[in-house]
Short mmCIF file of C-alpha atoms in Angstrom, two decimals:
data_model
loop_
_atom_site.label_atom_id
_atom_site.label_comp_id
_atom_site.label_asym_id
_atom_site.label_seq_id
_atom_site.Cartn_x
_atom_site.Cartn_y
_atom_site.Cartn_z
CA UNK A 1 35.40 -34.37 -39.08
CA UNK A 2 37.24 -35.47 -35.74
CA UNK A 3 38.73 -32.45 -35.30
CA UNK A 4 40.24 -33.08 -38.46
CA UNK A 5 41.28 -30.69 -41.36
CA UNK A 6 38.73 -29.83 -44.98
CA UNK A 7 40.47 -28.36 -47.23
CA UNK A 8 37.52 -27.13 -49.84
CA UNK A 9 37.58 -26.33 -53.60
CA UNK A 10 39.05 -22.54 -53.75
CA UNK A 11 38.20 -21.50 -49.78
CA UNK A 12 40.80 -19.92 -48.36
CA UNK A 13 42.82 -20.00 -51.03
CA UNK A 14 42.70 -16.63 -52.12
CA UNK A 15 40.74 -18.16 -55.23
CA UNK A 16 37.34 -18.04 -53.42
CA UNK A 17 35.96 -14.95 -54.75
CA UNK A 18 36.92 -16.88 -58.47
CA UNK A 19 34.75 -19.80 -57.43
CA UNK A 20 31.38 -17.88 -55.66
CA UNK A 21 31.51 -15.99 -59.07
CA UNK A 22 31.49 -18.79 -60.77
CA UNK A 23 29.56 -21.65 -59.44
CA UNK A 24 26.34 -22.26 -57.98
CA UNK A 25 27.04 -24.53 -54.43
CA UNK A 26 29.48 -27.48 -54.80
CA UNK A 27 30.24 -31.02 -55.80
CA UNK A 28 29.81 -33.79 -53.92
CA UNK A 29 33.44 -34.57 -54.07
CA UNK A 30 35.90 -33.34 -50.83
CA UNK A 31 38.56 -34.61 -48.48
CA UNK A 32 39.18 -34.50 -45.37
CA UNK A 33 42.33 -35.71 -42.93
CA UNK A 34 41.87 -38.14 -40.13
CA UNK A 35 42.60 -37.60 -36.80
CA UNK A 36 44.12 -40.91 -36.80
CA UNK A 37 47.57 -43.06 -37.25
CA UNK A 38 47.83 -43.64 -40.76
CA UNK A 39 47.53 -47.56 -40.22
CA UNK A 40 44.05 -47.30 -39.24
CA UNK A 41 42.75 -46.20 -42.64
CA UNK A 42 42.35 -49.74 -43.75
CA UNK A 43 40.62 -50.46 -41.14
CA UNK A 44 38.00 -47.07 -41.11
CA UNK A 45 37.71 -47.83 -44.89
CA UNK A 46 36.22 -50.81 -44.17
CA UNK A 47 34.08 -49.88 -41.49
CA UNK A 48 32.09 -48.00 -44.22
CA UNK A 49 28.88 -49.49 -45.14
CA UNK A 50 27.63 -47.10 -47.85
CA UNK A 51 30.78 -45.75 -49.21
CA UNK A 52 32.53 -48.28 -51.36
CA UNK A 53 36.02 -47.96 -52.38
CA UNK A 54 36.39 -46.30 -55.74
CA UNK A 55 37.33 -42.61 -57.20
CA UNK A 56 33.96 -40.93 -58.47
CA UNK A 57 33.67 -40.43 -63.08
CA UNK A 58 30.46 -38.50 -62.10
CA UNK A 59 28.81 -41.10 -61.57
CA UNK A 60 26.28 -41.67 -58.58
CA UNK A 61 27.55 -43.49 -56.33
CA UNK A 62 29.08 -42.80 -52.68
CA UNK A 63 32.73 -43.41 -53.09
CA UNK A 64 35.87 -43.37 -50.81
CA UNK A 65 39.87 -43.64 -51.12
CA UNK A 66 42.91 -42.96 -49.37
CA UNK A 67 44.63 -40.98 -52.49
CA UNK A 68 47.98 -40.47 -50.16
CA UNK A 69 48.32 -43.93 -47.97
CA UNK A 70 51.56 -45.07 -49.02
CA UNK A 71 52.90 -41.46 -50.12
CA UNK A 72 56.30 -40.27 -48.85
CA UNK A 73 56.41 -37.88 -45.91
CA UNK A 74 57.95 -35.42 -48.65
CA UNK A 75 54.61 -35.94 -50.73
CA UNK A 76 52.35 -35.67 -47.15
CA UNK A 77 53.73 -32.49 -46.72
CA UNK A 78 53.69 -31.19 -49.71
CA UNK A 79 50.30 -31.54 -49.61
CA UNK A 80 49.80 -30.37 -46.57
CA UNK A 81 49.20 -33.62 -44.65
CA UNK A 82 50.39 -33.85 -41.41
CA UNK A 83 52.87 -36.26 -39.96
CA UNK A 84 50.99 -39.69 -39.31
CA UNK A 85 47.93 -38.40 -40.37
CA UNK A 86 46.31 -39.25 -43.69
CA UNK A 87 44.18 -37.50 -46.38
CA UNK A 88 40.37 -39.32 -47.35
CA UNK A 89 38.83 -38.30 -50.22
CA UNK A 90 35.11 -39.07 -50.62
CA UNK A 91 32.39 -38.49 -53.32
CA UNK A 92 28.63 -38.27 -51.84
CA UNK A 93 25.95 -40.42 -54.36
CA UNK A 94 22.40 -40.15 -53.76
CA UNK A 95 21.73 -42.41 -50.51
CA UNK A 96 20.83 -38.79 -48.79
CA UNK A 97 23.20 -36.77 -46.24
CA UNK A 98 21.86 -37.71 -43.29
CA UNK A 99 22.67 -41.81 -44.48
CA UNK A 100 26.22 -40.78 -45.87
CA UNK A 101 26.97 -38.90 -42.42
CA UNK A 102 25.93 -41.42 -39.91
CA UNK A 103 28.12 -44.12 -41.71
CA UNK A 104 31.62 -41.79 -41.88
CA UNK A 105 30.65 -41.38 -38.05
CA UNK A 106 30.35 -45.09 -37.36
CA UNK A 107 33.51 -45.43 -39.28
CA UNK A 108 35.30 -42.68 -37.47
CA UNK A 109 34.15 -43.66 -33.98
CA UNK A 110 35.54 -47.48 -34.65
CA UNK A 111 39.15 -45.26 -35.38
#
């Protein structure tokens, strides 16, 4: 997203061939980093119209957070964040992709 980074359940982590063995597709739930000064996030957060701020139970709703906004730069890298950049987190509901996508790319294009 934005020429941003996806780090995915088990791909490329040498675990991959663990999780196709295993499971049938994917959750709903990934992150993704912004290519955007950490002090925006606020700001795209709001700009969401679907997602509504939250961390998913398995429920059914679409849900965002920032789990790393006011981490260290230790933490950040730790996790592989990079410097001024920070990690979203999002859980798709129902609404349909094509609603969920248009709304993280008004979001992104008000960053």
């Amino acid at each position: 997203m934005n020429g941003g980074k996806s780090p995915l359940t088990g791909l490329g982590s040498g675990l991959s061939g663990v999780f196709r063995g295993f499971l049938i597709g994917h959750t709903g739930l990934l992150s993704f980093i912004i290519d955007a000064p950490v002090e925006k996030v606020p700001f795209f957060i709001d700009q969401l119209k679907i997602f509504k701020i939250g961390c998913s139970w398995g429920g059914f709703e679409s849900l965002v957070m920032a789990p790393l906004y006011r981490s260290s730069q230790e933490e950040l890298d730790l996790r592989g964040v990079p410097d001024g950049k920070c990690l979203i987190r999002i859980h798709c509901g129902l609404e349909g992709a094509d609603v969920l996508i248009q709304d993280l790319r008004q979001a992104l294009a008000a960053i």
